[in-house]
Coordinates of C-alpha atoms in Angstrom, one line a residue:
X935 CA 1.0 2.9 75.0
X936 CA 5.0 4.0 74.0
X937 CA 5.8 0.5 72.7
X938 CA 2.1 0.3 70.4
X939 CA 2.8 4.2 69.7
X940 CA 6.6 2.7 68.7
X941 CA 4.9 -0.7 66.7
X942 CA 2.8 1.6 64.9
X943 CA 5.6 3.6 63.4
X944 CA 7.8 1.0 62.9
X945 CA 4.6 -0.8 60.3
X946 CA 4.3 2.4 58.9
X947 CA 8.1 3.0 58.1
X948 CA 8.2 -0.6 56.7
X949 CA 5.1 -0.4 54.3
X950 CA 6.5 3.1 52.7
X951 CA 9.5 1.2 52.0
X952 CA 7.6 -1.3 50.4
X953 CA 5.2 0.8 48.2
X954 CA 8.5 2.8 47.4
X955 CA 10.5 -0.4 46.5
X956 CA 7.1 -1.2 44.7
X957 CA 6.9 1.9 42.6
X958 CA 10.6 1.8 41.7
X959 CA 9.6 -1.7 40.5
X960 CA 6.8 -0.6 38.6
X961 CA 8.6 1.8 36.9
X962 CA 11.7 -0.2 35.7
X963 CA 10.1 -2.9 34.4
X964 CA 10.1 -3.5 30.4
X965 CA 7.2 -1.5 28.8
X966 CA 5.8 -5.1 27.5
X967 CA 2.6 -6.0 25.6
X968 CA -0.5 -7.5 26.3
X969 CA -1.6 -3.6 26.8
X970 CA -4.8 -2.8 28.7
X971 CA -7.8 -2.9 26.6
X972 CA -10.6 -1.1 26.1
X973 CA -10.8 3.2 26.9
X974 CA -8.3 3.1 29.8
X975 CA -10.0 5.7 32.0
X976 CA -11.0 8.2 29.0
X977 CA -14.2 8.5 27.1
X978 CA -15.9 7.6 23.9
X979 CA -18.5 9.7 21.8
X980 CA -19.6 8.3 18.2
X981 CA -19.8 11.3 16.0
X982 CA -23.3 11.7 14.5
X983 CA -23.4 10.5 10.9
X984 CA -25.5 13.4 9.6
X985 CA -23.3 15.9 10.6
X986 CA -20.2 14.4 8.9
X987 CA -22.2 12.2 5.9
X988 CA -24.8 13.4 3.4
X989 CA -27.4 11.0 5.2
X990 CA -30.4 12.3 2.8
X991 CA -30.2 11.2 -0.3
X992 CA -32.2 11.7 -3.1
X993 CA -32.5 11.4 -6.9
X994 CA -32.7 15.1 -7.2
X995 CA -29.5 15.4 -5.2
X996 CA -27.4 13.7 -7.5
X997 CA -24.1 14.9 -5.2
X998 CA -25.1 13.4 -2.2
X999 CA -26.1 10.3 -3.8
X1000 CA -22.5 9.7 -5.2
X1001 CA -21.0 10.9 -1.9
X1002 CA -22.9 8.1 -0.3
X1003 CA -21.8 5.5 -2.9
X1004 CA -18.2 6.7 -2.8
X1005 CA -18.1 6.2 1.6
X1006 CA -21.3 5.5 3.0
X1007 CA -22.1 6.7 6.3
X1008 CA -20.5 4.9 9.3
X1009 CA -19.8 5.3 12.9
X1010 CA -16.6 7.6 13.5
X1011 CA -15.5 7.8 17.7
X1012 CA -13.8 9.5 19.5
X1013 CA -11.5 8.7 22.0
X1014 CA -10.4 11.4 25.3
X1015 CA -7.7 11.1 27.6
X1016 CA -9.1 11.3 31.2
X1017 CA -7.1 14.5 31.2
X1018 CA -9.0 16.3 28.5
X1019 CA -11.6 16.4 31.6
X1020 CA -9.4 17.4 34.3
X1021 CA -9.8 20.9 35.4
X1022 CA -6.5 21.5 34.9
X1023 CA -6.1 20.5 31.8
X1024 CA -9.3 22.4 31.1
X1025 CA -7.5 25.3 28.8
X1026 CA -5.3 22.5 27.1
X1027 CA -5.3 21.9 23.8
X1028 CA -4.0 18.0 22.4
X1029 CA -3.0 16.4 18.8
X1030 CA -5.1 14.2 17.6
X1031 CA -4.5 10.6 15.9
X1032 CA -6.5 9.8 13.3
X1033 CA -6.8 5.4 13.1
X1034 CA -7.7 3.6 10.1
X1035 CA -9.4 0.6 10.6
X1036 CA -10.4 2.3 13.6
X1037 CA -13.3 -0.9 14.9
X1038 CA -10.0 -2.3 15.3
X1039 CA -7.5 -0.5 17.3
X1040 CA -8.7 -0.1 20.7
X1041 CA -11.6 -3.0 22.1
X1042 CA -11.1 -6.7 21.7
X1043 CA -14.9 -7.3 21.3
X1044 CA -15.2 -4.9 18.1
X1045 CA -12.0 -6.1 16.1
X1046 CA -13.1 -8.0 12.8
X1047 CA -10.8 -10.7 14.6
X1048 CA -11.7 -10.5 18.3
X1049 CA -8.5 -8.7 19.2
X1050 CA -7.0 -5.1 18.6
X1051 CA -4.4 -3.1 18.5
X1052 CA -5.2 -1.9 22.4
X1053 CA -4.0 1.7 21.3
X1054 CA -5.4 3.1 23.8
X1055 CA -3.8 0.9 26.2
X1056 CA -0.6 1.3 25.1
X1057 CA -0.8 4.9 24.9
X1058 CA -2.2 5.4 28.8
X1059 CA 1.2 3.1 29.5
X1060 CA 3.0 5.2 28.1
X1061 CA 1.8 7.9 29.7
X1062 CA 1.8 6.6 32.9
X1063 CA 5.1 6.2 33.0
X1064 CA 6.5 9.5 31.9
X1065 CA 7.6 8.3 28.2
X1066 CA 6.0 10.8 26.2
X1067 CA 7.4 14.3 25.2
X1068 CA 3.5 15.8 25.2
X1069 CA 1.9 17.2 28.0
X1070 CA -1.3 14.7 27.8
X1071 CA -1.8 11.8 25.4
X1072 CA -3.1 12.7 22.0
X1073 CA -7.1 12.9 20.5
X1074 CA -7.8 9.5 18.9
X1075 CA -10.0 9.2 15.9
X1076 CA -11.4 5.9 15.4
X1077 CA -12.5 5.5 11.4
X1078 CA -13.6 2.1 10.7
X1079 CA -13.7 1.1 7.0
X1080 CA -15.9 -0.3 4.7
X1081 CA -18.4 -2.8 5.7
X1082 CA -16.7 -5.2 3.0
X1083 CA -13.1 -5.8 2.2
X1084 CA -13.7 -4.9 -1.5
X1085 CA -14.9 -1.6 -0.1
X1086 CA -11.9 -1.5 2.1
X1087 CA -10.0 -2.2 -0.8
X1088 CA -11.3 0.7 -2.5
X1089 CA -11.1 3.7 0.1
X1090 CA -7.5 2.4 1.1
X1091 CA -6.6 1.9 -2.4
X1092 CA -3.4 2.8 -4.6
X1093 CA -3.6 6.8 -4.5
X1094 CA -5.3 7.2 -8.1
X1095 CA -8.5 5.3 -6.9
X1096 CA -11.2 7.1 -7.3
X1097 CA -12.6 5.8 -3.9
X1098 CA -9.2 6.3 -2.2
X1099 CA -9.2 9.9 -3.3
X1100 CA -12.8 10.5 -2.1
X1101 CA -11.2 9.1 1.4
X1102 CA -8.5 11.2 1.5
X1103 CA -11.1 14.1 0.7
X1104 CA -13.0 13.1 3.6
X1105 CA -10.2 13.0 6.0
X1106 CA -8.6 16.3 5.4
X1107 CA -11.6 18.5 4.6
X1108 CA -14.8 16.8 6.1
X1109 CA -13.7 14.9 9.3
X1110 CA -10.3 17.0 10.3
X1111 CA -12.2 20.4 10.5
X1112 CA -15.5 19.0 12.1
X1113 CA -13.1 17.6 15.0
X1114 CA -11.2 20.4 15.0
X1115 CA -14.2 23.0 15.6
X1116 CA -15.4 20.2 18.3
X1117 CA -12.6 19.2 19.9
X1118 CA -9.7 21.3 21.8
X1119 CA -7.4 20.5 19.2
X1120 CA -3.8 22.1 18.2
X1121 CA -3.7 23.6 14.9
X1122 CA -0.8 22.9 12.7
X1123 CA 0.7 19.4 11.3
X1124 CA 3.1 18.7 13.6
X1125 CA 0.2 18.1 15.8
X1126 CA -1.7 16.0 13.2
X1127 CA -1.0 12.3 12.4
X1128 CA -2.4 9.5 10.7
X1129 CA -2.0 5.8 11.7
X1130 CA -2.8 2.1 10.2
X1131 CA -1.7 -1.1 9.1
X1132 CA -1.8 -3.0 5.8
X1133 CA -3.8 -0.9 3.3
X1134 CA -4.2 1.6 5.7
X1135 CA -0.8 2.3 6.6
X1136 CA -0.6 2.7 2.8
X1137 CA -3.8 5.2 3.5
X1138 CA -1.8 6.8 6.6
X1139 CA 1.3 7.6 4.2
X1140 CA -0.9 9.0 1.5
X1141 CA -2.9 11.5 3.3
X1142 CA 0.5 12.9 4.2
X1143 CA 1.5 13.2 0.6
X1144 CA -1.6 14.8 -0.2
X1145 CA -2.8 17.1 2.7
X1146 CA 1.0 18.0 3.8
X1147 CA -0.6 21.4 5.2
X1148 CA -2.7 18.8 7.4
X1149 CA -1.2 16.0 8.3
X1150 CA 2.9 16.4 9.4
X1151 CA 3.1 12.4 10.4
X1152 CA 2.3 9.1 9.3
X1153 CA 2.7 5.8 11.3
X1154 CA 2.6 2.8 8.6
X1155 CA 2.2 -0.8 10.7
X1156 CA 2.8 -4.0 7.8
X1157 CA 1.8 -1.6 5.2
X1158 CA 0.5 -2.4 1.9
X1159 CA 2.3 -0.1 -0.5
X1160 CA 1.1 -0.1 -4.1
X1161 CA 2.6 1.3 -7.4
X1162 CA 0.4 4.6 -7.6
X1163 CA 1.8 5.5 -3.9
X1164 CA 5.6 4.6 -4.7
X1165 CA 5.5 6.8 -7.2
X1166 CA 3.8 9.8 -5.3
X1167 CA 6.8 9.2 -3.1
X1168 CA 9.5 9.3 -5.8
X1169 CA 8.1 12.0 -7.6
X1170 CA 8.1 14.1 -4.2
X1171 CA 11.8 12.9 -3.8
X1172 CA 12.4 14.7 -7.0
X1173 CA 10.6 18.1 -6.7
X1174 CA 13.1 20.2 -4.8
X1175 CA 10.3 22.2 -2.9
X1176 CA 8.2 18.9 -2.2
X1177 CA 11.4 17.1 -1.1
X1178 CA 11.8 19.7 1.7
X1179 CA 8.3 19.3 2.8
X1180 CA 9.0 15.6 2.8
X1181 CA 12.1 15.9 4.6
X1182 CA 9.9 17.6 7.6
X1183 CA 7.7 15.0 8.3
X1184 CA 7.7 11.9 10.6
X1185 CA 6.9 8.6 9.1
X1186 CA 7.1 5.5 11.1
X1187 CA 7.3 2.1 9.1
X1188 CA 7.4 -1.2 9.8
X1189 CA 6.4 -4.9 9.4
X1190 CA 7.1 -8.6 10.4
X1191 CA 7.6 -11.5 8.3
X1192 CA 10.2 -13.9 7.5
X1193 CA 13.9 -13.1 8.5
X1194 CA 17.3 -15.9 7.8
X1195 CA 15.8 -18.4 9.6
X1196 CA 13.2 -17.6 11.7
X1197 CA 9.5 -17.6 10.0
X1198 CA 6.4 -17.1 10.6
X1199 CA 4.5 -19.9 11.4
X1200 CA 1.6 -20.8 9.3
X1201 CA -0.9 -21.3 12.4
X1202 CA -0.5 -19.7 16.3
X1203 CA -3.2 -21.1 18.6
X1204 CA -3.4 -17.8 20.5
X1205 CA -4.9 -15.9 17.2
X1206 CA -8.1 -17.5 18.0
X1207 CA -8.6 -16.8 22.1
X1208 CA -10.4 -14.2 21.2
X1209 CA -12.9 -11.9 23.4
X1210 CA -16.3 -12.3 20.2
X1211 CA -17.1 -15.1 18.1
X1212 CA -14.8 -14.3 15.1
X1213 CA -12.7 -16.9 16.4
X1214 CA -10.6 -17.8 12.8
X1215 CA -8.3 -15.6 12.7
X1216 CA -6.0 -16.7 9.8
X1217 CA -2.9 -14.6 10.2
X1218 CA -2.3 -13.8 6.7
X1219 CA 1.6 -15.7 7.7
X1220 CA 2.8 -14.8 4.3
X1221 CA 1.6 -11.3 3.6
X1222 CA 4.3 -9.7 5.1
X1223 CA 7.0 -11.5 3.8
X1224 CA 5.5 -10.6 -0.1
X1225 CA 5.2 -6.8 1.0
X1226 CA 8.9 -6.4 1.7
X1227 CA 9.6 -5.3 -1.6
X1228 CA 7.1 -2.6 -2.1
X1229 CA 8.5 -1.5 1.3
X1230 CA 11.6 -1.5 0.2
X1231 CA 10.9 0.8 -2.5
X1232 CA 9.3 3.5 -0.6
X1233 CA 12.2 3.2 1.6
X1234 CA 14.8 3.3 -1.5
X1235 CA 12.7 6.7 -2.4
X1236 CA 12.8 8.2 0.7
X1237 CA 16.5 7.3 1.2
X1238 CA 17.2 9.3 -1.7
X1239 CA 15.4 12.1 -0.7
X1240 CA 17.6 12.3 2.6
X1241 CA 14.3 12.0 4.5
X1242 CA 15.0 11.1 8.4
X1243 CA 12.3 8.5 9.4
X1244 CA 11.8 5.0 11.3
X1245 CA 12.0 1.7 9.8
X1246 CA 11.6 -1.6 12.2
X1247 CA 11.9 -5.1 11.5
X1248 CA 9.9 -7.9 13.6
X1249 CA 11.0 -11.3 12.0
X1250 CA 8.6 -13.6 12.3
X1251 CA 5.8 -11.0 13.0
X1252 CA 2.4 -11.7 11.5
X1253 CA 0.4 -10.3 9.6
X1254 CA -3.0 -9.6 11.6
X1255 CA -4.3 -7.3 15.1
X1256 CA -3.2 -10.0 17.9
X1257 CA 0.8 -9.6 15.7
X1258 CA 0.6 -5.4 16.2
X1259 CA -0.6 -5.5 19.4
X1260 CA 2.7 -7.0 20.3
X1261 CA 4.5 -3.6 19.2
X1262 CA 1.9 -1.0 19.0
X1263 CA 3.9 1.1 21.4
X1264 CA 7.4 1.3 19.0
X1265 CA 5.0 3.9 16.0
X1266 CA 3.5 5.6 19.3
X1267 CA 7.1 6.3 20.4
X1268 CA 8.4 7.5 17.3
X1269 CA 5.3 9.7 17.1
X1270 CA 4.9 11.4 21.1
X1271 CA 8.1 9.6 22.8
X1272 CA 10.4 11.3 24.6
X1273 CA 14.2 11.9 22.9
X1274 CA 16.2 8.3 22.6
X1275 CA 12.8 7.0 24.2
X1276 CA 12.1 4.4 21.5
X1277 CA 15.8 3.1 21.8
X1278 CA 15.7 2.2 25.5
X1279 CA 12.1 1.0 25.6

């Protein structure tokens, strides 16, 4: 019985050595992509439309009417830590994210190009291992655009586009209070930040420059910068009062393309494993490569203005959801990481 009594302990002291020497493991390794997909242990709810869109129109409501041409009604979700459930977190209050192109950023199935962003999975990483200066991982808003590229086009336009401005609109004084009287949500910018890539990392940066009193942070992935936003950003660069305001903010840009010599290539097999039937998945290879410039500007302006943010370069990147997967996690750093977090990671 003493020398089972002494076996037993012996396999006990061995396999907490091993799941120690196992977490220790798990926690050093490299915070490396593929990220989980899909809601990661939280939960989804779809807003309902008619309580954020005028779902009723008729000829003798000639507001609505237009409201619905301008953004027609559309599925916005919601994404929940599992700690927003918790019963101690049941008193907590969390930032939100608010994702354009949000069919895009979290499940593989519902991206226009059978893979996402896997926000969500990054974000529950990062969590997991203890890289983020917030108690809990932020409120994601998932807005999907237009049902058409040309409406895409239009809502995530340059910022004097009608369509664009009637997005912006939306954002700040429709969608932001609606979740906010919902959701336990922190009041204040620093808590509020907007996120996307292409056209709507240019949309990210220019609900910023309009709602500053909103929004205090803008993650721009590849973006899409066009002349009417440049110019916001200069003329803000100029204003003493509005250059402060700038100078406050976090903004998080970056994008891929070609570098010396490596390139992008024009085809990668892996774009088009994809988990639906939207299997070509052309990579747009040379978009970000022609979108340095305009980059380069809004950088140039913001340099000028001595305002602190984040620029990253990803040579060869492309230009599509399977190409930010691969670095979702660096804009989530800058935006909830812990001090010198996004240097070591």
């Amino acid at each position: 019985m003493c020398i089972m009594m002494n076996l037993i302990g012996i396999i006990s002291l061995f396999a907490c050595v091993l799941i120690w020497r196992a977490d220790a493991y798990t926690d050093s390794r490299p915070l490396l992509p593929p990220f989980p997909n899909g809601v990661c242990s939280g939960s989804v709810v779809t807003l309902p439309q008619d309580e954020l869109y005028s779902t009723k129109s008729s000829p003798f409501n000639l507001f609505s009417s237009i409201e619905n041409i301008m953004l027609p009604p559309r599925d916005v979700k919601v994404w929940m830590p599992a700690e927003y459930h918790k019963p101690e977190f049941r008193t907590h209050r969390f930032p939100v994210l608010y994702c354009h192109d949000g069919q895009n950023a979290m499940e593989d199935a519902d991206s226009w190009t059978g893979s996402s962003w896997r926000l969500v999975g990054a974000l529950t990483r990062l969590y997991e291992r203890d890289l983020l200066r917030i108690e809990a991982p932020p409120i994601v808003v998932l807005v999907p655009c237009g049902d058409s590229f040309q409406r895409r086009h239009s809502e995530y336009g340059d910022l004097p586009h009608p369509v664009s401005q009637a997005h912006g609109e939306f954002m700040a004084n429709k969608l932001h209070p609606y979740i906010m009287n919902r959701f336990r949500v922190k009041e204040g910018p620093e808590h509020c930040a907007a996120l996307g890539s292409s056209l709507g990392g240019q949309a990210s940066l220019q609900l910023l420059l309009r709602y500053p009193k909103i929004f205090g942070a803008a993650a721009c992935l590849s973006p899409c910068f066009q002349a009417g936003t440049i110019a916001a950003v200069v003329s803000k660069s100029i204003s003493p009062s509005e250059r402060e305001d700038l100078r406050s903010k976090t903004i998080y840009i970056d994008n891929g393309g070609d570098v010396d010599d490596t390139r992008v290539p024009v085809i990668d097999v892996m774009d088009h494993f994809t988990m639906n039937d939207r299997w070509w998945n052309p990579g747009y290879w040379w978009l970000d490569t022609t979108l340095q410039p305009m980059i380069d500007a809004v950088r140039f302006a913001l340099d000028q203005a001595g305002v602190q943010y984040r620029y990253e370069k990803f040579p060869g990147g492309r230009h599509n959801e399977r190409g930010w997967s691969q670095r979702i996690h660096r804009p989530l750093l800058h935006l909830y990481g812990k001090e010198n977090e996004n240097e070591s990671v």
